[in-house]
Coordinates of C-alpha atoms in Angstrom, one line a residue:
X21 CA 0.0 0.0 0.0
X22 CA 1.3 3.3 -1.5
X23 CA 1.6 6.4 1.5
X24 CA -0.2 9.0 1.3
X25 CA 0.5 12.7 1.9
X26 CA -1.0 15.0 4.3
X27 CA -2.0 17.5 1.9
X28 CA -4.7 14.8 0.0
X29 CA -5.5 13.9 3.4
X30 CA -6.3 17.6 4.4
X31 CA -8.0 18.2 1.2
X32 CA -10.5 14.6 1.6
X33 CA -11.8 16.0 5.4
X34 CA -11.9 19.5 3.7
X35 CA -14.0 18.1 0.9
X36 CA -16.0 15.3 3.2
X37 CA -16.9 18.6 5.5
X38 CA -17.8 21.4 3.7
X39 CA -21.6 22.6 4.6
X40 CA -22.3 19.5 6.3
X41 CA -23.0 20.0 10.4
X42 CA -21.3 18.6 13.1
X43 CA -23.4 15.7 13.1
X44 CA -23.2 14.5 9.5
X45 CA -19.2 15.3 9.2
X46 CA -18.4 12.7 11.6
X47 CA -19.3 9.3 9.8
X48 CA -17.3 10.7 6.1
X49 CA -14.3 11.5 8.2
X50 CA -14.3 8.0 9.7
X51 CA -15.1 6.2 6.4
X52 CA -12.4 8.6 4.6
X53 CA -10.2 7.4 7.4
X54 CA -10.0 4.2 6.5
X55 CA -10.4 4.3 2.8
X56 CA -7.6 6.4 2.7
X57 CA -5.5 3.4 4.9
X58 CA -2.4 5.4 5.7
X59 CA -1.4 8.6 6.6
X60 CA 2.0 9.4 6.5
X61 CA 2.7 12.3 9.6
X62 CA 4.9 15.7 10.1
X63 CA 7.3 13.5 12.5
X64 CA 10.0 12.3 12.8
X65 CA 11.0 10.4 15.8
X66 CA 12.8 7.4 16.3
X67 CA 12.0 5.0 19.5
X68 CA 9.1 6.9 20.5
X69 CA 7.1 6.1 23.8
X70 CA 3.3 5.3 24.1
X71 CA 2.7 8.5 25.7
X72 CA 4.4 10.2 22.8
X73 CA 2.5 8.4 20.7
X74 CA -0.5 9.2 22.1
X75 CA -0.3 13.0 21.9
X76 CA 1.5 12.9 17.9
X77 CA -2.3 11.1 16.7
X78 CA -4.2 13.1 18.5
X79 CA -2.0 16.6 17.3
X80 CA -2.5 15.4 14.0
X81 CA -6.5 14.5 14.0
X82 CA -7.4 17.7 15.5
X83 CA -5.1 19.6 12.8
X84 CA -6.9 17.7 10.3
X85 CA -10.5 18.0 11.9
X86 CA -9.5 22.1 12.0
X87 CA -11.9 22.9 14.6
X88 CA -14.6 21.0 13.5
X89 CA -14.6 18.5 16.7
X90 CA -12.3 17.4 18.8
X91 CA -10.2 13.6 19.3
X92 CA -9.7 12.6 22.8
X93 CA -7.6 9.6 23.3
X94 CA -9.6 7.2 25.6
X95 CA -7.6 4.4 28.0
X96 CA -4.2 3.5 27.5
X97 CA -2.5 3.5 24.3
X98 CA -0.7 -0.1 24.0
X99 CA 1.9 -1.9 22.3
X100 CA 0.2 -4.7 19.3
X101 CA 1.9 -6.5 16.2
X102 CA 4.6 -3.9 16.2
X103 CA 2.7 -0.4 16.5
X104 CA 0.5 1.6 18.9
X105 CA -2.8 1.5 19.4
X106 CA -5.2 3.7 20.3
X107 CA -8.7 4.0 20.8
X108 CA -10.2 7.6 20.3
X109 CA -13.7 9.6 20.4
X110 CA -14.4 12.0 17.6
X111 CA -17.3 13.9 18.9
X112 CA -19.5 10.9 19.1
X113 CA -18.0 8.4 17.1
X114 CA -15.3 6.0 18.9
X115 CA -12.2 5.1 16.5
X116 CA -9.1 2.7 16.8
X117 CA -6.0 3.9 15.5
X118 CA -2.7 3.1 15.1
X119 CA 0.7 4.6 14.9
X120 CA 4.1 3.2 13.9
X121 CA 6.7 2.4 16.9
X122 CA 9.0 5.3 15.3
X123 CA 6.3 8.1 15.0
X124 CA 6.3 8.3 11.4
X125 CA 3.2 6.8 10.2
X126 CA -0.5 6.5 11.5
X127 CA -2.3 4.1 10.4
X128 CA -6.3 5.1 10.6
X129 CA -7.5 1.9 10.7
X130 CA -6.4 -2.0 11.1
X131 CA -7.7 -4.9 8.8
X132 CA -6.7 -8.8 10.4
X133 CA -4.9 -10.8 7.7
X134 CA -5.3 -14.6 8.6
X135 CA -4.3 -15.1 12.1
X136 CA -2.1 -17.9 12.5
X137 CA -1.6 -20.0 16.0
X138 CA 1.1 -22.5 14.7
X139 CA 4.5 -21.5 16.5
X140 CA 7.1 -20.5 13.3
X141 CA 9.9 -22.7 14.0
X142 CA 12.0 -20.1 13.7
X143 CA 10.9 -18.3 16.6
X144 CA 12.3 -21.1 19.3
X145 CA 15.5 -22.0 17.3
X146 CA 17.4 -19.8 18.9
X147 CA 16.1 -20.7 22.3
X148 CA 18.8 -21.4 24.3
X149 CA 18.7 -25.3 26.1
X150 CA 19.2 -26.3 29.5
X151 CA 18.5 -29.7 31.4
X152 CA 15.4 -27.7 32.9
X153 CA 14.0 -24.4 30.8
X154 CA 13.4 -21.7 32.9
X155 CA 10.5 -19.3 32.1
X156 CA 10.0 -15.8 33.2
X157 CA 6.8 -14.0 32.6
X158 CA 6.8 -10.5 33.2
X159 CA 3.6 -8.5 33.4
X160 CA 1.7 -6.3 35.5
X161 CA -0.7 -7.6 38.0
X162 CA -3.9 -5.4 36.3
X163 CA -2.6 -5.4 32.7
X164 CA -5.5 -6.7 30.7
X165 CA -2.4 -8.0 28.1
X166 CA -0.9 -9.3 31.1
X167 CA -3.9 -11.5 32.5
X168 CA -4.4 -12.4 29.2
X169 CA -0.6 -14.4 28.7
X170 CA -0.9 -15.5 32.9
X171 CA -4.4 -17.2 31.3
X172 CA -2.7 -18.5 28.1
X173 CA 0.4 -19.8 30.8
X174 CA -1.3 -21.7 32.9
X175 CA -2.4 -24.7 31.0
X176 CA 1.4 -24.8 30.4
X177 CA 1.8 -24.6 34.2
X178 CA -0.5 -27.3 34.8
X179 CA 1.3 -29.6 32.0
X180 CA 4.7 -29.7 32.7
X181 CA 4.4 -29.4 36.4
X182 CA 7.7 -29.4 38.6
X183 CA 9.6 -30.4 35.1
X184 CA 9.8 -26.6 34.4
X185 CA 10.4 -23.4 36.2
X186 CA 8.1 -21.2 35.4
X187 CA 8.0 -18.0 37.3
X188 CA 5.9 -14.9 37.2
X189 CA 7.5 -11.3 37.8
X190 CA 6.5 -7.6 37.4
X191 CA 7.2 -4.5 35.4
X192 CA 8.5 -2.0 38.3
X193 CA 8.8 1.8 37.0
X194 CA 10.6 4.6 38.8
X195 CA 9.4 8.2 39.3
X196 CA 5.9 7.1 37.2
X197 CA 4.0 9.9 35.8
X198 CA 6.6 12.0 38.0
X199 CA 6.2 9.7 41.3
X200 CA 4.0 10.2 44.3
X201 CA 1.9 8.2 46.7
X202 CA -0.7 7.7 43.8
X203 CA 1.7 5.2 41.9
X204 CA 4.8 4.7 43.8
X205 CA 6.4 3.8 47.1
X206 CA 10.2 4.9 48.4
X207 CA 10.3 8.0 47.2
X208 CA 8.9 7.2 43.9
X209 CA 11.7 4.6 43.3
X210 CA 8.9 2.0 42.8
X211 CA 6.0 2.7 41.1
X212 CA 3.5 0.7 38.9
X213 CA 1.2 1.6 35.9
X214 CA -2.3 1.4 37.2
X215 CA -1.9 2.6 40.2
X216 CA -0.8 2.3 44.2
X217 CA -2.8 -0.8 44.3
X218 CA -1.7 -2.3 41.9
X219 CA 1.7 -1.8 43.0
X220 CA 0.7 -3.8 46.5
X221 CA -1.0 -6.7 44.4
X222 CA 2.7 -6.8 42.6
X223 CA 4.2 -8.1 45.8
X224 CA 1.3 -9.7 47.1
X225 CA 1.2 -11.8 44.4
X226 CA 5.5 -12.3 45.0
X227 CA 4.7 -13.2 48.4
X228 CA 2.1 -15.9 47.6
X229 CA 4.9 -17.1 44.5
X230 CA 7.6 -17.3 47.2
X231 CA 5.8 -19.1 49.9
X232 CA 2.9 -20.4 48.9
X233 CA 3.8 -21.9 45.5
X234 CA 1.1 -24.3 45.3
X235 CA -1.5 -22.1 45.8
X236 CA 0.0 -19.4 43.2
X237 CA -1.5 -19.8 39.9
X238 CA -5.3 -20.2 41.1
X239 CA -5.0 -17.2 43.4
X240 CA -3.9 -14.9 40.6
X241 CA -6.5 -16.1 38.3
X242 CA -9.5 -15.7 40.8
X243 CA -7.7 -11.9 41.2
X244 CA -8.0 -11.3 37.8
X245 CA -11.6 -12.5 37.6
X246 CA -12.6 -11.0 41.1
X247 CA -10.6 -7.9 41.8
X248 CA -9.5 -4.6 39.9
X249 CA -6.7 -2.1 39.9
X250 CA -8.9 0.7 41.7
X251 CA -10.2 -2.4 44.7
X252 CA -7.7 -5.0 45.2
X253 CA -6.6 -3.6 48.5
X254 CA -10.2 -4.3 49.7
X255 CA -10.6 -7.3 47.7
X256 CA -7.7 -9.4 48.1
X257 CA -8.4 -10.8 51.5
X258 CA -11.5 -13.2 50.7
X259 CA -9.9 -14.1 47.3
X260 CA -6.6 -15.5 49.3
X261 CA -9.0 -17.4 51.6
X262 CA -11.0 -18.5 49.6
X263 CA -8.3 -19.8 47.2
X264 CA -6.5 -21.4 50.3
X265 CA -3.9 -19.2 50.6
X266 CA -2.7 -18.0 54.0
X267 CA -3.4 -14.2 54.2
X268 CA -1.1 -13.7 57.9
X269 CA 2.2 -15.0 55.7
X270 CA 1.0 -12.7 53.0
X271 CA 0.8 -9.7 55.3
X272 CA 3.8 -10.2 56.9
X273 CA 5.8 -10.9 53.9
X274 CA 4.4 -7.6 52.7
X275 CA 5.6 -5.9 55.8
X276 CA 8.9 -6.7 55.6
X277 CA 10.0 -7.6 52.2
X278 CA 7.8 -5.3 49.9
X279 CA 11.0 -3.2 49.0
X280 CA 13.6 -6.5 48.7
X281 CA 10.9 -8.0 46.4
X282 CA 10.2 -4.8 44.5
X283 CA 14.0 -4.3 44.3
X284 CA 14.3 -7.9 42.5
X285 CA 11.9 -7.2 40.2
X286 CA 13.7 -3.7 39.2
X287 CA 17.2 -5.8 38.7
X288 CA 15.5 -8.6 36.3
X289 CA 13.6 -5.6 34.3
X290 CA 16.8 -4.1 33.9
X291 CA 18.8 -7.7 33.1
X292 CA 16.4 -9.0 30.9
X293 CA 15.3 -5.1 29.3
X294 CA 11.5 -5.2 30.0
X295 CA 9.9 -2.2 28.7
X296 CA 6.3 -3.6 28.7
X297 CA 3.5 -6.0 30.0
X298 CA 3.7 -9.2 29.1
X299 CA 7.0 -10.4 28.0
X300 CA 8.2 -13.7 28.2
X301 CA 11.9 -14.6 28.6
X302 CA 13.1 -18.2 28.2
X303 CA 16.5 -19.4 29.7
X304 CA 17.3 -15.7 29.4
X305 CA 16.1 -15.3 25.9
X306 CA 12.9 -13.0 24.8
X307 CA 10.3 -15.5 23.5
X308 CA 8.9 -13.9 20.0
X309 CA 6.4 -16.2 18.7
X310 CA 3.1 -16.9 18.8
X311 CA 1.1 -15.5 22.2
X312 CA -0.8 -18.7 22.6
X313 CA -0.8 -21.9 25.5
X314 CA 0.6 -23.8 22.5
X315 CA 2.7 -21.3 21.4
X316 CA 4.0 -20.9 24.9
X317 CA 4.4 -24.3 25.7
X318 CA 6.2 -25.1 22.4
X319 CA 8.9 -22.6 22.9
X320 CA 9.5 -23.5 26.6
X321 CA 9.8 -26.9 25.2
X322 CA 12.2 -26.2 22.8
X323 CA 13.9 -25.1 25.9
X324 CA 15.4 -28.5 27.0
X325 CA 18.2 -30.5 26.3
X326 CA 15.5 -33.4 26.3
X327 CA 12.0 -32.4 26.0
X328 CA 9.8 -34.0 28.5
X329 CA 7.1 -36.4 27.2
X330 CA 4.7 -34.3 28.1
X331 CA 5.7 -31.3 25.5
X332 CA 4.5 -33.8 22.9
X333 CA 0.5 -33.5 24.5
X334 CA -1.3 -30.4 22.0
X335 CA -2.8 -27.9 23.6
X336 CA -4.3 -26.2 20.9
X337 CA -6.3 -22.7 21.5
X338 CA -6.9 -23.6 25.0
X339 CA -7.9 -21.2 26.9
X340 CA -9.5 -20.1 23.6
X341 CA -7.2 -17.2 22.6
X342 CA -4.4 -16.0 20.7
X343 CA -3.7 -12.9 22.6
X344 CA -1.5 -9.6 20.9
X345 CA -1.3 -5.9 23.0
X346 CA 0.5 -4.6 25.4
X347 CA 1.1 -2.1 28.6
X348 CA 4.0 0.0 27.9

């Protein structure tokens, strides 16, 4: 698909607006949009962060709209197949766009090719192999990309068993949105995305890893299903009891270890260069295949010196997902 310049973009809202009121512009300017497929943009920016990205869309609708109405960006703009995207509200249309990981080019709207859940082989060839492949999942406790690859992990989890050791860590920021109680803790050295609480459910979740291993996986799954970013200091409690796990160890584990644990997490974001929720790492190699429980399992597989029987056993779409996104 050829690019296109501004100035033809300009001139199609110009044309698709003229004498037409608020109202009836909208729809034309979402259907020209994506008829016109790609927009080339007045930047040039190499490596550019979500919050960047964010504002260089919405700069650019409103200079096209030219008064007309106004783009808001609505919820998080996220990392997916190798751009941004972003969700937006034209007056009262809502609108997913995309923009490319450099800055250089939006893309107005997003058409699926075929989706493919094999694993490309060469995605786990150069998978390093041990005598037991060690899996690190890094995510953050309320990313909805996050809960998505703990979901897609688990039948893996439940598979190989004690054969593999797969663990679950978090993506710890410093000074987030310029620190403060609202994100952080220790003087904004450790903060977390979503929120305060969702910086406590980060170690919670380490403590109940740490001690309480057997009780791990169902406890963060009934979380995600029960408890949100914005409650989870309310909620946790009768999840953990009612999921078996021992809510005195958690507390004290959280009294005394929160900035140890937090400070562990910091030092394998920085080993392993997480930017993002989820990644996967695999005997210290970034997993880039498929996002899938078969995908998953298949490259964890491909981790060992001799793959257990078990690694042979399909596990198809289950759950029933192939998940893409992410929290940057």
């Amino acid at each position: 698909m050829r690019l296109i310049s501004i100035n033809k973009v300009n001139s199609a809202f110009a044309k698709a607006t003229a004498g037409q009121s608020m109202k009836k512009f909208l729809v034309p300017i979402i259907i020209i949009l994506i008829v016109l497929g790609i927009a080339q943009v007045l930047y040039s920016q190499k490596g550019i962060s979500s919050k960047e990205a964010g504002k260089i869309v919405i700069d650019y609708v409103n200079k096209v709209l030219e008064g007309q109405a106004t783009a808001i960006l609505v919820g998080d703009v996220v990392k997916e197949n190798g751009v941004y995207k972003l969700n937006l509200k034209i007056g009262e249309q809502d609108m997913i766009s995309y923009i490319s990981l450099d800055g250089e080019l939006i893309f107005p709207s997003g058409i699926a090719i075929t989706e493919d859940t094999t694993v490309n082989g060469d995605a786990n060839s150069d998978i390093p192999k041990q005598d037991k492949t060690k899996a690190d999942l890094f995510v953050m406790s309320f990313c909805p990309y996050g809960n998505q690859a703990e979901e897609i992990i688990i039948p893996v989890v439940n598979l190989l068993g004690d054969k593999v050791d797969i663990e679950l860590h978090y993506v710890i920021y410093e000074n987030y949105q310029g620190g403060g109680s609202d994100y952080c803790v220790a003087e904004s050295k450790y903060c977390s995305m979503h929120g305060i609480q969702e910086l406590n459910q980060d170690v919670r979740e380490l403590c109940v890893q740490k001690y309480q291993k057997e009780k791990f996986w169902g406890f963060v799954k009934q979380i995600n299903t029960s408890c949100n970013y914005q409650d989870v200091d309310a909620c946790w409690e009768n999840v953990a009891k009612s999921s078996g796990v021992d809510v005195n160890n958690v507390k004290t584990c959280f009294a005394e270890e929160k900035i140890s644990l937090l400070e562990n997490e910091v030092e394998l974001g920085k080993k392993y260069d997480i930017s993002g929720s989820p990644q996967l790492i695999i005997n210290d190699k970034e997993f880039t295949g498929t996002r899938s429980a078969e995908g998953y399992k298949s490259a964890i597989c491909a981790g060992f010196n001799t793959a257990p029987s078990e690694c042979s056993t399909s596990l198809g779409n289950s759950p029933d997902t192939t998940a893409a996104g992410e929290c940057e």
